[in-house]
Amino acid sequence: WHHIIVLVSRPSTDQVTTDTGDERISIYVDGDIAGRDEYVSDRIATPRRSSIQTLVGRHVLQEKDASNSNPKLIMNANNAFDLGGRIGMFSYWEIGGPITLAHQDERMTVESITDEDHVVRAVNRAAFDVRALKELPLQGLDVMEPTLLYTFDGQKDNEKKGTSLEESSRLRELVYGKDGSIMKLLPQSKQSPRQKEEPKGKKAEQLQESLQSSKELSPTTNGDSIHHEQKVVQSKENTQKGKPGSDVTPAKLPPKKPFVPLGGNRYSEYRNGAYIPPAWKESELKELARVALARKGRVKMAMEHAWNGYRTFAWGTDELLPLTNVGQDNWGGIGATLVDSLSTLWLLGMKDEFWEARDWVKDNLDFSKVGTISVFETTIRNLGGLLSAYDLSHDAVFLEKADDLGKRLMKAFGTPHGVPFGETELFDDGQSYNTGWHSNTAILSEIGSLQVEFRYLARVTGKSEYATIAMRALDEVLKLQTDSGLFPTFIHNTKQTLSFGNSAISIGAMGDSFYEYLLKIWLQGGKKESKYREMYDKAIDGIMDKLIFMSRPNYLTYVAEMNMGTVIHKMDHLSCFLGGNMALGAYTHPDGLSSMKAQRQLKTGKQLAYTCYQMYARSKSGLAPEYVSFNDGQGNDFAKGRDAPYHLLRPEAAESFFILYHLTKDPVYREWGWELFQAIEEHARTDSGYSAIRDVDTLEKENRMESFFMSETLKYLYLLQDDNDDLDLLNEHVLNTEAHPLRLLELTSTPNDLSINTLARIN
C-alpha cells in the first residue's frame, strides 16, 4: 500500500512570470516526488514559456491553450509510472490561488518547489490520520484537509473505478488519463539501455525481463528492480511448492557464468521501508517458485561442496583451513564445525551426512578432556547445535552430550552475582576466568546470549537449574537499568557489586545478540514473560532515538555506535541482524502488527535490510566488508572500513533477508540473497570449501572458514529460496543466534512426557 498525494499549486495572480508562479500538479509517492531518481538533481528546472512541459511526477500546466481558455494538463504516457491498480491512500490537495477546484476561499501560496516538497513530506508523515494534519505547523502554511480522501484496492483497467473518482471528472482525467488507463506513478530505478529500447508495461513482461526467464536463471543481470507482492496470501498447496510430489519443477540451471556485480542504487523503492509491491498473478508466482527451487538446489550444492571438503580434510576438527586443506582445533577441539552444521544438514535434506556426523558425536565427542573454551561461542555453536539436532531428530545421543556440556559450562556462572566468566575449562575441576584482554569485565552480548539454549536444555532434561542460573545472569544486568534501554558493552563481573565497565554502545560487535535475545526469550516462553518484551521495546526505542541515522546523499538508514555520548557513524556487518529482528518484533508485537509501534519497527527493519543489501551491491566484488563508515566526505553514502576491509562469510545480511521473506513473502529478498550467494560462489570458493576474503576489493583469500558459514550463512541462503514450511518463526520455533532452530518451550516434550532412554533414531 502506498500513500499517493496529488498536489495542485496555483499562482496567486493571473500573471505567470516565474517558476513559483506556474500552475503545477505534482504527483508524490510516499512523500517523495514520483520518478525523482530519474534526475541528477531533485529540483526541476523552470519550464520554457514557448512549449508545454510534462515532467515525471511534477506536471506544469500550459499557460493558455489555442482558444485562450483555461490552462489544461497534457500527459505524456512515456513519462508515467504504474500503480498496478493498487493504492493504499490517495489524497488530493490544493494550495494557493484565489479560486481552487473545489473551494472559493483564498489559500496560502508556496514560495518555492522546496516549500512544496516540505508540505507534502509533512503530510506524508501524518498519513492515515487526517486529524493530525490540522496540527502540522508547516512553517506557517495553512494546508486544508484534502478535497477527496479515500482508499481503494484491486483497481484494474477493466474494473469499475471508485465512486469518489466519479465525483470529479477533472480529477478522474488527471489521475486516469483521457484513455481511461490508470496513471503510472510508482517510482522505479533507472532503466537499463535494453529496457529503454524495449519498454515493458506488464508485470509478466517485467518478470521475464528481470528474471530473463527460467531458461537462464539469471534474475540480476540487468540494473532494474522487479516489483514483488509482499502479502501474498497463499493456499496450503502453494506453501508446499517444491516438496516431493508438487507440480513445481525447478527452472533449468544455466552453465555457470562469472558473476559481475550489478552495482548499487537499484531497488531504490525499498530504501524508505514503506514500499509495498503489487500483486503477482498465479502464473507469475509459479514461475518465481520454479526459479527459487533451482536456486535452492545451487545453494545445497555449495553446502555439499563445503561439507565434503571438511569431511575429507578436517573431519572431527573445529575448522577446515580451505587453502591448505587441513583442519585446526581453535575452539578447544570439540568438533565445532561438525556440531555447528548438524541442523543445516538436516534442514537441507542431507540425512546420510547427518547420521554419519551423529555417529562421530556418539563415539568421539568427549568434553571431559577439553581445556579452555569460550563460554559464549561454545554455548551458541556446540550446545545450540546439539540441542537443535535433538529437537529435529529426537536422537538421545545429542541430548546426552548436550546435558554433559551444559553441566560443565555451569561452573562459569560462579561469580558473586551469577554473571558468567568469559572462559572456562571443561575438564573436571576446571577453572573459569575472563578473557585476558578484558580480565575484569564480561561482554554484554556474551552475558545475554546464553538463555535460549539453557532454557531449552532445562525443559528437555527436567533440570530447572540450567534455566534459573542462565536467567539470573541476564536479570542482574537488567537491574542496572538505563534511561534509553541501551547498555554498555562491558560489565564488571569480578566485584561484589555489578557495574558498567565502559560507556560504549554497540548494536554490532559485543552488543548485538544481547538485544536479539530479549525478543527471543519472550517468544520462546510463549509471550508470557512480558518483562523481556518490554525491555526489548525500550531498547528498540533507544536505538531509534539515539542510533538510527540517514546517510547523504541517498538517505540510507543505518544504525550507528556511540562512545561517551559521541556518535560514531559506522555500521558493522554484525548489525545487519537488526533488520530481520525488528521485523520479527513487529509481527509479534503485543499491540498487533497494525499498531503504530509495530509499523515503526517494521519500516526501520526494512530500511536497515536495504542498507545491508547496498553494502554488498555497491562493493566492487559484490561482497560486503566487516563494517562501513558513513558520510565519508567524498560524496558517498559510505565507504568500507579502512582497518577492516575483509569479508568473513558472515550470515547477518542473509539472516535478515530470510526473516523478512519468511514474514512478508516479498520475493525481492530472494533477489538480494541470490546476489549475495553468487558473489560468495564467485570469489570465496576453493577446491575444498570457501574462504574468507582479506579485502573485498583486492579479493585475496584468507585461509579460514568459520563454522558459522555452514551453520548460518548457507542455511539462511537455502531457506530463503525454500517454500517449504519446516520452520515457523511466528508460532513454533525460535532460532538461536547461530541459526539453530529450537521449538518453543510449550511445544517441547519434557522427560515426563517421553523418556530419553527410549528415543529412537528417526530416519
Tab-separated table of C-alpha atoms in Angstrom, residues 219-633:
chain	number	residue	atom	x	y	z
A	219	PRO	CA	17.468	-12.640	-12.386
A	220	THR	CA	20.018	-9.972	-11.622
A	221	THR	CA	21.654	-9.489	-14.996
A	222	ASN	CA	20.169	-6.053	-15.545
A	223	GLY	CA	20.013	-2.991	-13.368
A	224	ASP	CA	16.265	-2.819	-12.898
A	225	SER	CA	14.333	-3.787	-9.866
A	226	ILE	CA	11.349	-6.021	-10.246
A	227	HIS	CA	8.182	-5.433	-8.299
A	228	HIS	CA	7.010	-8.113	-5.934
A	229	GLU	CA	3.976	-8.859	-3.794
A	230	GLN	CA	4.614	-8.520	-0.076
A	231	LYS	CA	1.463	-10.024	1.298
A	232	VAL	CA	0.732	-12.939	-0.997
A	233	VAL	CA	-1.972	-14.993	0.648
A	234	GLN	CA	-1.050	-18.459	-0.476
A	235	SER	CA	-3.116	-21.575	-0.123
A	236	LYS	CA	-1.743	-24.602	1.676
A	237	GLU	CA	-0.995	-26.090	-1.722
A	238	ASN	CA	1.054	-23.062	-2.704
A	239	THR	CA	3.060	-23.122	0.519
A	240	GLN	CA	4.075	-26.686	-0.269
A	241	LYS	CA	5.682	-25.835	-3.597
A	242	GLY	CA	8.979	-27.543	-4.062
A	243	LYS	CA	8.137	-30.519	-1.881
A	244	PRO	CA	8.299	-34.016	-3.400
A	245	GLY	CA	5.203	-34.617	-5.457
A	246	SER	CA	4.362	-30.952	-6.055
A	247	ASP	CA	3.667	-29.621	-9.534
A	248	VAL	CA	6.536	-27.153	-9.382
A	249	THR	CA	9.678	-28.212	-11.180
A	250	PRO	CA	12.944	-26.282	-10.889
A	251	ALA	CA	13.948	-23.917	-13.630
A	252	LYS	CA	16.755	-25.160	-15.841
A	253	LEU	CA	20.134	-24.359	-14.336
A	254	PRO	CA	22.304	-22.403	-16.772
A	255	PRO	CA	26.000	-23.028	-17.268
A	256	LYS	CA	27.909	-21.219	-14.562
A	257	LYS	CA	28.984	-17.757	-15.637
A	258	PRO	CA	31.319	-15.301	-13.911
A	259	PHE	CA	29.354	-13.149	-11.514
A	260	VAL	CA	29.628	-9.462	-12.255
A	261	PRO	CA	28.207	-7.190	-9.511
A	262	LEU	CA	25.444	-5.015	-10.844
A	263	GLY	CA	26.168	-2.019	-8.642
A	264	GLY	CA	24.186	-0.158	-6.026
A	265	ASN	CA	21.206	2.186	-6.054
A	266	ARG	CA	18.969	-0.481	-7.552
A	267	TYR	CA	15.641	-1.368	-5.917
A	268	SER	CA	15.621	2.199	-4.612
A	269	GLU	CA	11.898	1.992	-3.960
A	270	TYR	CA	12.777	-0.174	-0.942
A	271	ARG	CA	15.038	2.458	0.571
A	272	ASN	CA	12.459	4.115	2.812
A	273	GLY	CA	10.908	0.876	4.081
A	274	ALA	CA	7.382	1.863	3.041
A	275	TYR	CA	7.216	0.264	-0.396
A	276	ILE	CA	4.603	-2.469	-0.863
A	277	PRO	CA	4.863	-4.163	-4.255
A	278	PRO	CA	1.844	-5.007	-6.398
A	279	ALA	CA	0.258	-8.431	-6.516
A	280	TRP	CA	1.540	-11.216	-8.726
A	281	LYS	CA	-0.584	-13.380	-10.913
A	282	GLU	CA	-0.728	-17.075	-10.094
A	283	SER	CA	1.289	-17.925	-13.211
A	284	GLU	CA	3.990	-15.462	-12.151
A	285	LEU	CA	4.091	-16.894	-8.637
A	286	LYS	CA	4.576	-20.336	-10.118
A	287	GLU	CA	7.450	-19.073	-12.238
A	288	LEU	CA	9.043	-17.458	-9.192
A	289	ALA	CA	8.697	-20.748	-7.337
A	290	ARG	CA	10.450	-22.603	-10.156
A	291	VAL	CA	13.331	-20.144	-10.087
A	292	ALA	CA	13.601	-20.353	-6.298
A	293	LEU	CA	13.599	-24.152	-6.434
A	294	ALA	CA	16.519	-24.116	-8.852
A	295	ARG	CA	18.417	-21.602	-6.761
A	296	LYS	CA	17.814	-23.670	-3.658
A	297	GLY	CA	19.496	-26.565	-5.440
A	298	ARG	CA	22.502	-24.388	-6.175
A	299	VAL	CA	22.874	-23.425	-2.514
A	300	LYS	CA	22.622	-27.065	-1.487
A	301	MET	CA	25.419	-27.889	-3.935
A	302	ALA	CA	27.554	-25.273	-2.172
A	303	MET	CA	26.811	-26.891	1.190
A	304	GLU	CA	27.707	-30.306	-0.201
A	305	HIS	CA	30.978	-28.913	-1.515
A	306	ALA	CA	31.930	-27.316	1.803
A	307	TRP	CA	30.854	-30.345	3.833
A	308	ASN	CA	32.749	-32.783	1.624
A	309	GLY	CA	35.871	-30.659	1.984
A	310	TYR	CA	35.526	-30.653	5.768
A	311	ARG	CA	34.784	-34.392	5.829
A	312	THR	CA	37.788	-35.177	3.629
A	313	PHE	CA	40.447	-32.921	5.145
A	314	ALA	CA	39.293	-31.853	8.619
A	315	TRP	CA	36.875	-34.497	9.943
A	316	GLY	CA	36.231	-34.036	13.645
A	317	THR	CA	38.350	-30.887	13.986
A	318	ASP	CA	36.976	-27.455	14.795
A	319	GLU	CA	37.556	-25.873	11.389
A	320	LEU	CA	38.755	-26.561	7.884
A	321	LEU	CA	41.570	-24.404	6.524
A	322	PRO	CA	40.282	-24.186	2.941
A	323	LEU	CA	43.506	-23.103	1.241
A	324	THR	CA	45.897	-25.628	2.801
A	325	ASN	CA	43.291	-28.394	3.164
A	326	VAL	CA	43.950	-29.270	6.793
A	327	GLY	CA	41.940	-28.989	9.980
A	328	GLN	CA	42.597	-26.935	13.096
A	329	ASP	CA	41.310	-27.102	16.677
A	330	ASN	CA	40.949	-23.424	17.519
A	331	TRP	CA	37.766	-23.787	19.612
A	332	GLY	CA	39.077	-26.363	22.060
A	333	GLY	CA	38.958	-29.465	19.889
A	334	ILE	CA	35.206	-30.065	20.208
A	335	GLY	CA	34.281	-30.669	16.574
A	336	ALA	CA	32.877	-27.159	16.272
A	337	THR	CA	32.142	-27.209	12.521
A	338	LEU	CA	30.658	-30.699	12.634
A	339	VAL	CA	28.320	-29.978	15.543
A	340	ASP	CA	27.500	-26.492	14.287
A	341	SER	CA	26.443	-27.920	10.901
A	342	LEU	CA	24.064	-30.618	12.172
A	343	SER	CA	20.858	-28.603	11.854
A	344	THR	CA	21.865	-27.385	8.389
A	345	LEU	CA	22.442	-30.959	7.220
A	346	TRP	CA	19.013	-31.928	8.483
A	347	LEU	CA	17.118	-28.990	7.007
A	348	LEU	CA	18.847	-29.348	3.628
A	349	GLY	CA	17.864	-32.998	3.454
A	350	MET	CA	21.426	-34.301	3.769
A	351	LYS	CA	20.330	-37.104	6.095
A	352	ASP	CA	23.134	-39.567	5.287
A	353	GLU	CA	25.694	-36.914	6.190
A	354	PHE	CA	23.692	-36.051	9.310
A	355	TRP	CA	23.682	-39.608	10.626
A	356	GLU	CA	27.359	-40.067	9.854
A	357	ALA	CA	28.067	-36.930	11.888
A	358	ARG	CA	25.794	-38.245	14.630
A	359	ASP	CA	27.922	-41.382	14.895
A	360	TRP	CA	31.042	-39.234	15.295
A	361	VAL	CA	29.322	-37.319	18.103
A	362	LYS	CA	28.397	-40.576	19.831
A	363	ASP	CA	31.809	-42.184	19.535
A	364	ASN	CA	34.273	-39.274	19.663
A	365	LEU	CA	32.831	-36.142	21.262
A	366	ASP	CA	34.242	-36.142	24.813
A	367	PHE	CA	34.144	-32.915	26.818
A	368	SER	CA	35.914	-34.392	29.850
A	369	LYS	CA	39.336	-33.822	28.300
A	370	VAL	CA	38.756	-30.365	26.863
A	371	GLY	CA	40.609	-27.356	28.266
A	372	THR	CA	39.818	-23.654	27.854
A	373	ILE	CA	36.884	-22.690	25.693
A	374	SER	CA	34.758	-19.593	25.138
A	375	VAL	CA	31.561	-19.919	27.166
A	376	PHE	CA	29.579	-17.854	24.676
A	377	GLU	CA	30.860	-19.446	21.464
A	378	THR	CA	30.592	-22.973	22.850
A	379	THR	CA	27.047	-22.338	24.031
A	380	ILE	CA	25.717	-20.941	20.781
A	381	ARG	CA	27.652	-23.256	18.436
A	382	ASN	CA	28.028	-26.561	20.259
A	383	LEU	CA	25.295	-26.590	22.877
A	384	GLY	CA	22.865	-24.954	20.456
A	385	GLY	CA	23.906	-27.339	17.690
A	386	LEU	CA	23.408	-30.429	19.845
A	387	LEU	CA	20.041	-29.263	21.157
A	388	SER	CA	18.760	-28.365	17.704
A	389	ALA	CA	19.884	-31.731	16.336
A	390	TYR	CA	17.974	-33.366	19.178
A	391	ASP	CA	14.896	-31.230	18.544
A	392	LEU	CA	14.930	-32.162	14.853
A	393	SER	CA	15.833	-35.852	15.077
A	394	HIS	CA	14.810	-36.868	18.628
A	395	ASP	CA	18.010	-38.877	18.894
A	396	ALA	CA	19.028	-39.299	22.537
A	397	VAL	CA	22.754	-39.118	21.739
A	398	PHE	CA	22.505	-35.390	21.143
A	399	LEU	CA	20.655	-34.731	24.375
A	400	GLU	CA	23.082	-36.790	26.419
A	401	LYS	CA	26.044	-34.855	25.020
A	402	ALA	CA	24.232	-31.536	25.486
A	403	ASP	CA	23.455	-32.367	29.113
A	404	ASP	CA	27.100	-33.180	29.783
A	405	LEU	CA	28.289	-29.983	28.105
A	406	GLY	CA	25.712	-27.867	29.914
A	407	LYS	CA	26.788	-29.247	33.275
A	408	ARG	CA	30.418	-28.390	32.562
A	409	LEU	CA	29.544	-24.855	31.420
A	410	MET	CA	27.691	-24.144	34.654
A	411	LYS	CA	30.922	-23.517	36.556
A	412	ALA	CA	31.435	-20.336	34.519
A	413	PHE	CA	28.496	-18.729	36.358
A	414	GLY	CA	30.288	-18.909	39.699
A	415	THR	CA	30.612	-15.163	40.252
A	416	PRO	CA	29.102	-13.182	43.179
A	417	HIS	CA	26.097	-12.134	41.057
A	418	GLY	CA	25.963	-15.012	38.608
A	419	VAL	CA	27.187	-13.038	35.594
A	420	PRO	CA	29.453	-15.616	33.939
A	421	PHE	CA	33.131	-15.505	33.184
A	422	GLY	CA	34.038	-15.451	29.509
A	423	GLU	CA	36.103	-18.652	29.525
A	424	THR	CA	36.083	-21.948	31.356
A	425	GLU	CA	37.972	-25.247	31.340
A	426	LEU	CA	35.603	-28.095	30.557
A	427	PHE	CA	37.562	-30.888	32.196
A	428	ASP	CA	36.656	-31.902	35.741
A	429	ASP	CA	37.662	-29.314	38.353
A	430	GLY	CA	38.495	-26.814	35.607
A	431	GLN	CA	38.740	-23.109	36.374
A	432	SER	CA	36.782	-20.172	34.978
A	433	TYR	CA	38.011	-16.644	34.247
A	434	ASN	CA	37.552	-13.695	31.931
A	435	THR	CA	39.469	-13.447	28.687
A	436	GLY	CA	42.860	-11.807	29.143
A	437	TRP	CA	42.179	-8.614	27.209
A	438	HIS	CA	39.166	-7.827	29.413
A	439	SER	CA	40.091	-9.702	32.560
A	440	ASN	CA	37.819	-7.712	34.910
A	441	THR	CA	34.750	-7.454	32.738
A	442	ALA	CA	32.268	-9.573	30.831
A	443	ILE	CA	30.969	-8.714	27.352
A	444	LEU	CA	27.332	-7.672	27.094
A	445	SER	CA	26.445	-9.862	24.111
A	446	GLU	CA	28.022	-12.895	25.762
A	447	ILE	CA	26.071	-12.421	29.005
A	448	GLY	CA	22.750	-12.077	27.229
A	449	SER	CA	23.084	-14.811	24.594
A	450	LEU	CA	23.024	-17.978	26.696
A	451	GLN	CA	19.429	-18.096	27.876
A	452	VAL	CA	17.637	-19.585	24.857
A	453	GLU	CA	19.931	-22.615	24.922
A	454	PHE	CA	19.912	-23.255	28.675
A	455	ARG	CA	16.156	-22.772	28.981
A	456	TYR	CA	15.596	-25.394	26.304
A	457	LEU	CA	18.113	-27.703	27.977
A	458	ALA	CA	16.280	-27.290	31.286
A	459	ARG	CA	12.994	-28.161	29.598
A	460	VAL	CA	14.137	-31.358	27.907
A	461	THR	CA	16.213	-32.641	30.822
A	462	GLY	CA	13.916	-31.562	33.629
A	463	LYS	CA	16.852	-29.818	35.336
A	464	SER	CA	15.457	-26.389	36.114
A	465	GLU	CA	18.789	-25.089	37.427
A	466	TYR	CA	20.021	-24.643	33.850
A	467	ALA	CA	17.333	-22.037	33.196
A	468	THR	CA	17.475	-20.485	36.661
A	469	ILE	CA	21.215	-19.852	36.556
A	470	ALA	CA	21.267	-18.535	32.976
A	471	MET	CA	18.297	-16.245	33.542
A	472	ARG	CA	19.777	-14.846	36.744
A	473	ALA	CA	22.780	-13.575	34.777
A	474	LEU	CA	20.531	-11.625	32.421
A	475	ASP	CA	18.228	-10.359	35.149
A	476	GLU	CA	21.154	-8.999	37.175
A	477	VAL	CA	22.309	-6.937	34.203
A	478	LEU	CA	18.788	-5.673	33.519
A	479	LYS	CA	18.578	-4.440	37.117
A	480	LEU	CA	21.237	-1.852	36.305
A	481	GLN	CA	18.643	-0.021	34.187
A	482	THR	CA	19.302	2.784	31.729
A	483	ASP	CA	17.046	5.578	30.511
A	484	SER	CA	17.444	4.552	26.886
A	485	GLY	CA	17.242	0.788	27.352
A	486	LEU	CA	20.739	0.519	25.864
A	487	PHE	CA	23.648	-0.974	27.787
A	488	PRO	CA	27.421	-0.511	27.503
A	489	THR	CA	29.404	-3.358	26.008
A	490	PHE	CA	31.410	-4.210	29.162
A	491	ILE	CA	30.066	-5.184	32.599
A	492	HIS	CA	32.291	-5.533	35.677
A	493	ASN	CA	31.657	-9.052	36.944
A	494	THR	CA	34.572	-9.744	39.289
A	495	LYS	CA	33.479	-7.470	42.132
A	496	GLN	CA	30.699	-7.907	44.651
A	497	THR	CA	28.674	-5.161	43.003
A	498	LEU	CA	27.806	-5.350	39.338
A	499	SER	CA	28.589	-2.168	37.382
A	500	PHE	CA	29.175	-0.846	33.890
A	501	GLY	CA	32.708	-1.262	32.594
A	502	ASN	CA	32.662	1.362	29.840
A	503	SER	CA	30.337	3.768	28.032
A	504	ALA	CA	30.422	2.293	24.521
A	505	ILE	CA	27.061	1.400	22.969
A	506	SER	CA	27.041	-1.024	20.040
A	507	ILE	CA	24.391	-2.980	18.187
A	508	GLY	CA	27.227	-4.709	16.348
A	509	ALA	CA	30.273	-6.332	17.912
A	510	MET	CA	29.925	-7.071	21.642
A	511	GLY	CA	26.340	-5.853	21.852
A	512	ASP	CA	24.265	-7.419	19.069
A	513	SER	CA	22.779	-10.662	20.389
A	514	PHE	CA	22.009	-9.201	23.834
A	515	TYR	CA	19.168	-7.245	22.218
A	516	GLU	CA	18.309	-10.111	19.873
A	517	TYR	CA	17.686	-12.466	22.790
A	518	LEU	CA	15.428	-10.072	24.700
A	519	LEU	CA	12.871	-10.668	21.975
A	520	LYS	CA	13.599	-14.358	21.512
A	521	ILE	CA	13.385	-15.187	25.217
A	522	TRP	CA	9.907	-13.659	25.250
A	523	LEU	CA	8.925	-15.640	22.153
A	524	GLN	CA	10.462	-18.874	23.441
A	525	GLY	CA	8.420	-18.624	26.630
A	526	GLY	CA	5.138	-18.309	24.787
A	527	LYS	CA	4.977	-14.486	25.081
A	528	LYS	CA	4.187	-14.765	28.783
A	529	GLU	CA	7.257	-13.091	30.299
A	530	SER	CA	6.291	-9.523	29.486
A	531	LYS	CA	9.354	-8.033	31.214
A	532	TYR	CA	11.636	-9.132	28.395
A	533	ARG	CA	9.345	-7.854	25.657
A	534	GLU	CA	9.124	-4.516	27.456
A	535	MET	CA	12.908	-4.343	27.764
A	536	TYR	CA	13.223	-5.203	24.084
A	537	ASP	CA	10.803	-2.469	23.031
A	538	LYS	CA	12.555	0.015	25.288
A	539	ALA	CA	15.904	-0.888	23.721
A	540	ILE	CA	14.454	-0.571	20.208
A	541	ASP	CA	13.101	2.865	21.100
A	542	GLY	CA	16.577	3.788	22.357
A	543	ILE	CA	18.133	2.586	19.118
A	544	MET	CA	15.615	4.553	17.061
A	545	ASP	CA	16.093	7.724	19.089
A	546	LYS	CA	19.870	7.692	19.501
A	547	LEU	CA	21.496	5.451	16.908
A	548	ILE	CA	19.398	5.490	13.719
A	549	PHE	CA	20.624	7.953	11.101
A	550	MET	CA	20.360	8.560	7.371
A	551	SER	CA	23.316	8.936	5.063
A	552	ARG	CA	23.874	11.517	2.365
A	553	PRO	CA	23.286	11.846	-0.496
A	554	ASN	CA	20.934	8.857	-0.857
A	555	TYR	CA	19.357	8.713	2.603
A	556	LEU	CA	20.276	5.161	3.525
A	557	THR	CA	19.151	4.235	7.032
A	558	TYR	CA	21.882	2.855	9.282
A	559	VAL	CA	22.480	2.064	12.936
A	560	ALA	CA	25.492	3.857	14.387
A	561	GLU	CA	27.532	3.342	17.546
A	562	MET	CA	28.162	5.623	20.485
A	563	ASN	CA	31.016	6.135	22.928
A	564	MET	CA	30.986	8.611	25.794
A	565	GLY	CA	27.937	10.249	24.261
A	566	THR	CA	29.581	10.793	20.870
A	567	VAL	CA	28.017	9.143	17.847
A	568	ILE	CA	30.345	7.032	15.681
A	569	HIS	CA	28.907	6.821	12.193
A	570	LYS	CA	29.884	3.271	11.333
A	571	MET	CA	27.826	0.138	10.941
A	572	ASP	CA	29.125	-3.394	11.444
A	573	HIS	CA	28.038	-6.224	9.217
A	574	LEU	CA	27.104	-7.852	12.528
A	575	SER	CA	24.468	-5.133	12.957
A	576	CYS	CA	22.649	-6.367	9.864
A	577	PHE	CA	20.810	-8.888	12.040
A	578	LEU	CA	18.727	-5.979	13.325
A	579	GLY	CA	16.606	-5.595	10.181
A	580	GLY	CA	15.145	-9.071	10.441
A	581	ASN	CA	14.969	-8.929	14.223
A	582	MET	CA	12.919	-5.720	14.169
A	583	ALA	CA	10.602	-7.208	11.556
A	584	LEU	CA	10.073	-10.246	13.780
A	585	GLY	CA	9.426	-7.917	16.695
A	586	ALA	CA	6.852	-6.032	14.636
A	587	TYR	CA	4.992	-9.136	13.503
A	588	THR	CA	4.774	-10.383	17.103
A	589	HIS	CA	4.105	-7.035	18.748
A	590	PRO	CA	1.621	-7.245	21.653
A	591	ASP	CA	-0.336	-4.325	20.177
A	592	GLY	CA	-0.612	-6.045	16.813
A	593	LEU	CA	1.188	-5.588	13.507
A	594	SER	CA	-1.040	-2.686	12.503
A	595	SER	CA	-0.136	-0.655	15.594
A	596	MET	CA	1.984	2.450	15.233
A	597	LYS	CA	4.888	0.978	17.216
A	598	ALA	CA	4.921	-2.236	15.210
A	599	GLN	CA	4.787	-0.385	11.910
A	600	ARG	CA	7.638	1.852	13.018
A	601	GLN	CA	9.748	-1.194	13.860
A	602	LEU	CA	8.867	-2.931	10.599
A	603	LYS	CA	9.640	0.091	8.449
A	604	THR	CA	13.004	0.668	10.121
A	605	GLY	CA	13.848	-3.018	9.848
A	606	LYS	CA	13.180	-2.932	6.123
A	607	GLN	CA	15.251	0.223	5.743
A	608	LEU	CA	18.204	-1.393	7.515
A	609	ALA	CA	17.903	-4.523	5.379
A	610	TYR	CA	18.075	-2.382	2.249
A	611	THR	CA	21.205	-0.655	3.534
A	612	CYS	CA	22.809	-4.031	4.248
A	613	TYR	CA	21.976	-5.078	0.708
A	614	GLN	CA	23.678	-1.914	-0.538
A	615	MET	CA	26.787	-2.836	1.468
A	616	TYR	CA	27.065	-5.816	-0.884
A	617	ALA	CA	25.680	-4.301	-4.068
A	618	ARG	CA	27.971	-1.239	-4.052
A	619	SER	CA	31.128	-3.248	-3.451
A	620	LYS	CA	33.365	-3.872	-6.462
A	621	SER	CA	33.211	-7.600	-5.766
A	622	GLY	CA	29.629	-7.830	-4.551
A	623	LEU	CA	30.906	-8.764	-1.063
A	624	ALA	CA	30.374	-6.557	1.969
A	625	PRO	CA	33.287	-5.548	4.236
A	626	GLU	CA	33.306	-6.108	8.002
A	627	TYR	CA	31.941	-2.612	8.526
A	628	VAL	CA	31.312	0.608	6.628
A	629	SER	CA	31.778	4.230	7.642
A	630	PHE	CA	29.081	6.697	6.629
A	631	ASN	CA	29.342	10.168	5.095
A	632	ASP	CA	32.972	9.717	4.098
A	633	GLY	CA	33.413	13.280	2.865
